[in-house]
Structures are given as structure tokens and as C-alpha cells.
CSV table of C-alpha atoms in Angstrom, one decimal:
chain,number,residue,atom,x,y,z
A,193,MET,CA,174.3,79.2,11.5
A,194,THR,CA,174.0,76.5,8.9
A,195,THR,CA,170.7,74.8,7.5
A,196,LYS,CA,170.6,71.8,9.8
A,197,LYS,CA,171.1,73.6,12.8
A,198,LYS,CA,168.5,75.9,12.0
A,199,ARG,CA,166.3,73.1,11.3
A,200,ALA,CA,167.3,71.0,14.5
A,201,LYS,CA,166.4,74.3,16.6
A,202,VAL,CA,163.0,75.0,15.2
A,203,ALA,CA,162.5,71.1,15.6
A,204,ARG,CA,163.1,71.5,19.4
A,205,ARG,CA,161.1,74.4,19.8
A,206,VAL,CA,158.1,72.8,18.2
A,207,THR,CA,158.5,69.5,20.6
A,208,THR,CA,159.0,71.7,23.4
A,209,GLY,CA,155.5,73.7,22.5
A,210,VAL,CA,153.7,70.0,21.9
A,211,ALA,CA,154.9,69.2,25.2
A,212,ALA,CA,154.1,72.2,26.9
A,213,ALA,CA,150.6,72.0,25.1
A,214,SER,CA,150.1,68.0,26.3
A,215,VAL,CA,150.8,69.0,30.0
A,216,VAL,CA,148.2,71.9,29.9
A,217,GLY,CA,145.5,69.8,28.2
A,218,VAL,CA,146.4,66.8,30.6
A,219,ALA,CA,145.9,69.5,33.7
A,220,VAL,CA,142.5,71.0,32.2
A,221,ALA,CA,141.2,67.5,31.4
A,222,GLY,CA,142.2,66.5,34.9
A,223,ALA,CA,140.6,69.6,36.3
A,224,ALA,CA,137.4,69.0,34.4
A,225,LEU,CA,137.1,65.3,35.7
A,226,ALA,CA,137.6,66.5,39.3
A,227,ALA,CA,134.8,69.0,38.9
A,228,LYS,CA,132.4,66.7,37.3
A,229,GLN,CA,133.3,64.1,40.0
A,230,THR,CA,132.8,66.8,42.8
A,231,GLU,CA,129.1,67.4,41.0
A,232,GLN,CA,128.1,64.1,40.7
A,233,ALA,CA,129.2,63.3,44.6
A,234,THR,CA,127.1,66.2,45.7
A,235,PRO,CA,123.8,65.0,47.3
A,236,LYS,CA,120.6,66.4,46.3
A,237,LEU,CA,117.3,66.7,47.9
A,238,PRO,CA,114.4,65.7,46.0
A,239,ALA,CA,112.7,68.5,44.2
A,240,PRO,CA,109.0,69.5,45.9
A,241,GLY,CA,106.2,68.4,44.1
A,242,ALA,CA,107.8,65.1,43.5
A,243,THR,CA,106.1,61.7,44.0
A,244,ILE,CA,108.5,58.9,45.6
A,245,GLU,CA,107.0,55.3,45.7
A,246,VAL,CA,108.9,52.8,47.6
A,247,ASP,CA,108.4,48.9,48.9
A,248,LEU,CA,108.2,48.2,52.5
A,249,THR,CA,109.4,45.0,54.2
A,250,SER,CA,109.3,43.9,58.0
A,251,LYS,CA,110.5,40.8,60.2
A,252,GLY,CA,107.6,42.1,62.3
A,253,ILE,CA,106.5,44.3,65.0
A,254,GLU,CA,107.0,43.8,68.6
A,255,LEU,CA,103.7,44.8,70.7
A,256,ALA,CA,103.4,44.9,74.2
A,257,PHE,CA,99.4,44.0,74.8
A,258,VAL,CA,98.2,44.5,78.2
A,259,GLY,CA,101.6,42.7,79.6
A,260,GLN,CA,101.8,40.1,76.8
A,261,LYS,CA,104.6,40.2,74.2
A,262,ILE,CA,103.3,39.5,70.8
A,263,HIS,CA,105.3,39.4,67.6
A,264,THR,CA,103.2,39.5,64.5
A,265,GLY,CA,105.7,37.9,61.9
A,266,PRO,CA,106.8,38.9,58.4
A,267,LEU,CA,105.1,41.8,57.0
A,268,GLN,CA,105.0,43.4,53.3
A,269,GLY,CA,103.6,46.5,51.8
A,270,LYS,CA,104.2,50.0,50.1
A,271,ALA,CA,104.5,53.6,50.9
A,272,THR,CA,104.2,56.6,48.8
A,273,PHE,CA,106.2,60.2,49.6
A,274,GLU,CA,104.9,63.5,48.6
A,275,ILE,CA,108.3,65.7,48.7
A,276,GLU,CA,107.3,69.3,50.2
A,277,SER,CA,109.6,72.1,50.9
A,278,ASN,CA,110.6,72.5,54.8
A,279,LYS,CA,110.3,76.1,55.4
A,280,GLY,CA,112.9,77.8,57.3
A,281,ASP,CA,115.3,75.1,56.3
A,282,PRO,CA,116.9,74.8,53.0
A,283,SER,CA,118.9,71.7,54.0
A,284,SER,CA,115.8,69.2,54.1
A,285,VAL,CA,112.5,68.7,52.8
A,286,ARG,CA,109.4,67.1,54.0
A,287,THR,CA,108.7,63.8,53.1
A,288,ARG,CA,104.6,63.5,53.9
A,289,ILE,CA,103.3,60.1,53.5
A,290,SER,CA,100.2,59.6,51.6
A,291,GLU,CA,100.0,56.2,51.6
A,292,PHE,CA,101.7,53.7,54.1
A,293,TYR,CA,100.8,50.2,54.8
A,294,LEU,CA,102.0,46.7,55.8
A,295,THR,CA,100.1,43.3,55.7
A,296,SER,CA,100.5,39.8,56.7
A,297,PRO,CA,99.0,36.3,55.5
A,298,VAL,CA,95.4,35.7,57.5
A,299,GLU,CA,97.4,32.5,58.7
A,300,GLN,CA,99.6,34.7,60.7
A,301,GLY,CA,97.4,36.7,62.1
A,302,GLY,CA,96.1,38.9,59.2
A,303,VAL,CA,97.8,41.9,60.5
A,304,THR,CA,97.5,45.3,58.8
A,305,ILE,CA,99.7,48.3,59.7
A,306,ALA,CA,98.5,51.5,57.8
A,307,ILE,CA,98.3,55.3,58.5
A,308,ALA,CA,95.7,57.0,59.7
A,309,PRO,CA,94.0,59.1,56.8
A,310,ALA,CA,92.2,61.6,58.9
A,311,SER,CA,95.0,63.0,60.6
A,312,ARG,CA,98.1,62.2,58.6
A,313,LYS,CA,98.7,65.7,57.5
A,314,SER,CA,98.5,67.5,60.7
A,315,ARG,CA,100.6,65.4,62.7
A,316,ASP,CA,103.2,63.9,59.7
A,317,GLN,CA,106.7,65.1,60.8
A,318,SER,CA,108.7,63.1,58.1
A,319,VAL,CA,111.3,64.9,57.3
A,320,LEU,CA,114.6,64.0,54.7
A,321,ARG,CA,117.7,66.0,55.9
A,322,LEU,CA,121.1,66.4,54.2
A,323,THR,CA,124.0,65.5,56.5
A,324,THR,CA,128.0,65.2,56.1
A,325,THR,CA,128.8,62.5,58.2
A,326,GLY,CA,130.7,60.2,56.4
A,327,SER,CA,129.2,58.5,53.9
A,328,SER,CA,125.3,58.7,55.4
A,329,ARG,CA,124.5,61.6,53.3
A,330,PHE,CA,120.6,61.9,54.6
A,331,GLN,CA,119.0,61.2,57.2
A,332,HIS,CA,115.2,60.1,57.1
A,333,THR,CA,112.6,60.4,59.8
A,334,LEU,CA,109.4,59.1,59.2
A,335,ALA,CA,106.9,59.5,61.4
A,336,PRO,CA,103.6,58.0,60.4
A,337,VAL,CA,100.5,57.9,62.8
A,338,LEU,CA,99.5,54.1,62.7
A,339,ASN,CA,96.5,51.7,63.0
A,340,ILE,CA,96.9,48.4,63.8
A,341,THR,CA,93.9,45.6,62.5
A,342,VAL,CA,94.4,42.2,63.5
A,343,GLN,CA,91.9,40.0,61.5
A,344,SER,CA,92.6,36.9,63.6
A,345,PRO,CA,93.5,37.5,67.3
A,346,ARG,CA,93.4,33.9,68.4
A,347,VAL,CA,96.3,33.2,66.0
A,348,LEU,CA,98.8,35.6,67.8
A,349,GLY,CA,97.4,34.6,71.4
A,350,LEU,CA,95.5,37.8,71.9
A,351,PRO,CA,92.7,38.2,74.4
A,352,ALA,CA,89.9,39.1,71.5
A,353,GLU,CA,86.5,37.6,71.0
A,354,THR,CA,86.6,34.8,68.4
A,355,GLY,CA,85.9,36.0,64.7
A,356,GLU,CA,86.2,39.6,65.8
A,357,PRO,CA,89.0,41.6,64.4
A,358,LEU,CA,91.2,43.8,66.5
A,359,SER,CA,92.0,47.3,65.9
A,360,LEU,CA,94.2,49.6,67.8
A,361,VAL,CA,95.1,53.3,67.3
A,362,ALA,CA,98.1,55.2,68.1
A,363,LYS,CA,98.1,57.9,70.1
A,364,GLU,CA,101.2,59.3,68.7
A,365,PRO,CA,103.7,58.8,65.6
A,366,ALA,CA,105.6,56.1,65.3
A,367,GLU,CA,109.0,57.8,64.5
A,368,LEU,CA,111.5,55.6,62.7
A,369,LEU,CA,115.1,56.8,61.8
A,370,ALA,CA,117.7,55.7,59.1
A,371,LYS,CA,120.7,57.2,57.6
A,372,LEU,CA,121.2,57.1,53.9
A,373,PRO,CA,123.5,57.4,51.2
A,374,GLY,CA,120.8,58.4,48.9
A,375,PHE,CA,117.4,59.2,48.3
A,376,PRO,CA,115.1,57.2,47.5
A,377,PRO,CA,116.3,54.7,49.9
A,378,LYS,CA,118.3,51.1,48.1
A,379,GLY,CA,117.0,48.4,50.8
A,380,ALA,CA,117.6,50.9,54.0
A,381,ALA,CA,117.0,49.7,57.3
A,382,TYR,CA,114.8,51.9,59.6
A,383,LYS,CA,114.6,51.6,63.5
A,384,LEU,CA,112.0,52.8,65.9
A,385,LYS,CA,113.1,55.9,68.3
A,386,THR,CA,110.0,55.7,70.1
A,387,ARG,CA,107.4,53.6,71.6
A,388,PRO,CA,104.1,54.9,70.4
A,389,THR,CA,100.9,53.9,72.7
A,390,LEU,CA,97.9,52.6,71.3
A,391,THR,CA,94.3,52.3,72.2
A,392,LEU,CA,91.0,50.7,71.3
A,393,PRO,CA,89.0,52.9,68.9
A,394,GLU,CA,85.8,53.4,71.5
A,395,GLN,CA,88.3,53.6,74.5
A,396,SER,CA,90.9,56.2,73.6
A,397,ASP,CA,91.7,57.3,76.8
A,398,ILE,CA,92.8,53.8,77.9
A,399,GLU,CA,96.2,52.5,76.8
A,400,VAL,CA,95.9,48.9,76.0
A,401,ALA,CA,99.1,48.2,74.2
A,402,SER,CA,102.6,49.7,72.8
A,403,ILE,CA,104.9,49.1,70.1
A,404,LEU,CA,108.4,47.6,71.3
A,405,LYS,CA,110.0,47.0,67.8
A,406,PHE,CA,109.6,47.7,64.4
A,407,PRO,CA,112.4,46.7,62.3
A,408,LEU,CA,111.4,48.2,58.7
A,409,LYS,CA,113.5,48.1,55.3
A,410,VAL,CA,112.6,50.5,52.4
A,411,GLU,CA,113.2,49.8,49.0
A,412,GLY,CA,113.2,52.3,45.9
A,413,LEU,CA,111.3,51.7,43.1
């Protein structure tokens, strides 16, 4: 074999080796990228011990008060979730609500909606759960036990004495549900799934009102 032919044969071997190495390199890089994307796409629950603060907004709640429908008007506020493990269910965590309030200006009735601190720990069943339904990676159930105070009842047309704030106490949690692509939520819309009844503080055995609608948007900070 001539020197020229030997050189051509060696060149072909080198070219073939480089091409094969390139294919292997591309395949490895592709596999690594796919693995990274899969890892990034896998949703994760927040770790127990974390504290998450969010902003709250609402177009307003609708109440049925002694047969009369009342709308509070726009509300704004904040909430704080304390993440705890949910024993027996590794696909979820508890999002205990340590702070939850919404308010409106006095000229709109001066409405304040807030949790009842004395009972929140024992009755709060707020849970964040992993799901696999399309783009909704999480399902979040909020279950705050609410107190509602109206500073100016007459502004809302409520039958209360002039100058005296009206207080309403929930007999059970207000269950709000949302399906989320991630957590903390980003502008997620929560819908009321139950209609909690309300009583007066001094007449806890007499139901005077109920929450009919409670549209709520939650925005992670």
C-alpha cells in the first residue's frame, strides 16, 4: 500500500471516530438536558417549617343577613401560612393559617374579615396537595374560621343600631379551593365550596347570616 493510500485510510478512521464521538456527545448532552428539564418540571411541596406570606384581594363577599343579600364591596389584606407535615400523607402538607385578614374602607362599610385566633389551630384544616391533573400541579384547600366586623352597618343597609359595629362569628370554617400550577400562588383564584353560617357573639345558638360568595385571589410575595 502506498504512503498516499495509508494516509487516506488513517484520515477516514479519524473522521469516523470524530463523527461517532460527536453523536455520543450529542446524545449524552440531550439526555442530561432532558433529565434537568424533568427535574425542574417536577413539582415540590414547600418544606415543613417554612413560613409563606401572601397578598389577598377580593371583589367582595356576599352575605345573606336575615333574608337580605348584602355585598361588602372590594377587600384587600394579607395571609401567612405556616407549613407543617401532614401525618400519614406524604403527598400533602398542612398550610396552617397564622394570619388572615381582609378590609374595606370605612366609606364602604368598614368591613374586616379575619380569622378567630382562639380556635384557628384546632379547626384549621388547610392543606396543600400534589396532583397530576394537567397543568394543575397542586390543589390548595383553605379552611379559615372567620370573624366579620362591619364598622358602619348602615352603609351596607344592615339592620343595626347607628354607631355600633356589627360582629358576626362563623360557626364552621369557610372552605376555599384552588388548583395551582405552583406554590406560593401567583394570582390564583379561590372559590368558596361551603356556605358557613354566622351568629352574633352574644347569641351563638342563633344563625343570623351565611356567606354565599367569597371570590378570593392570592398572590405570593
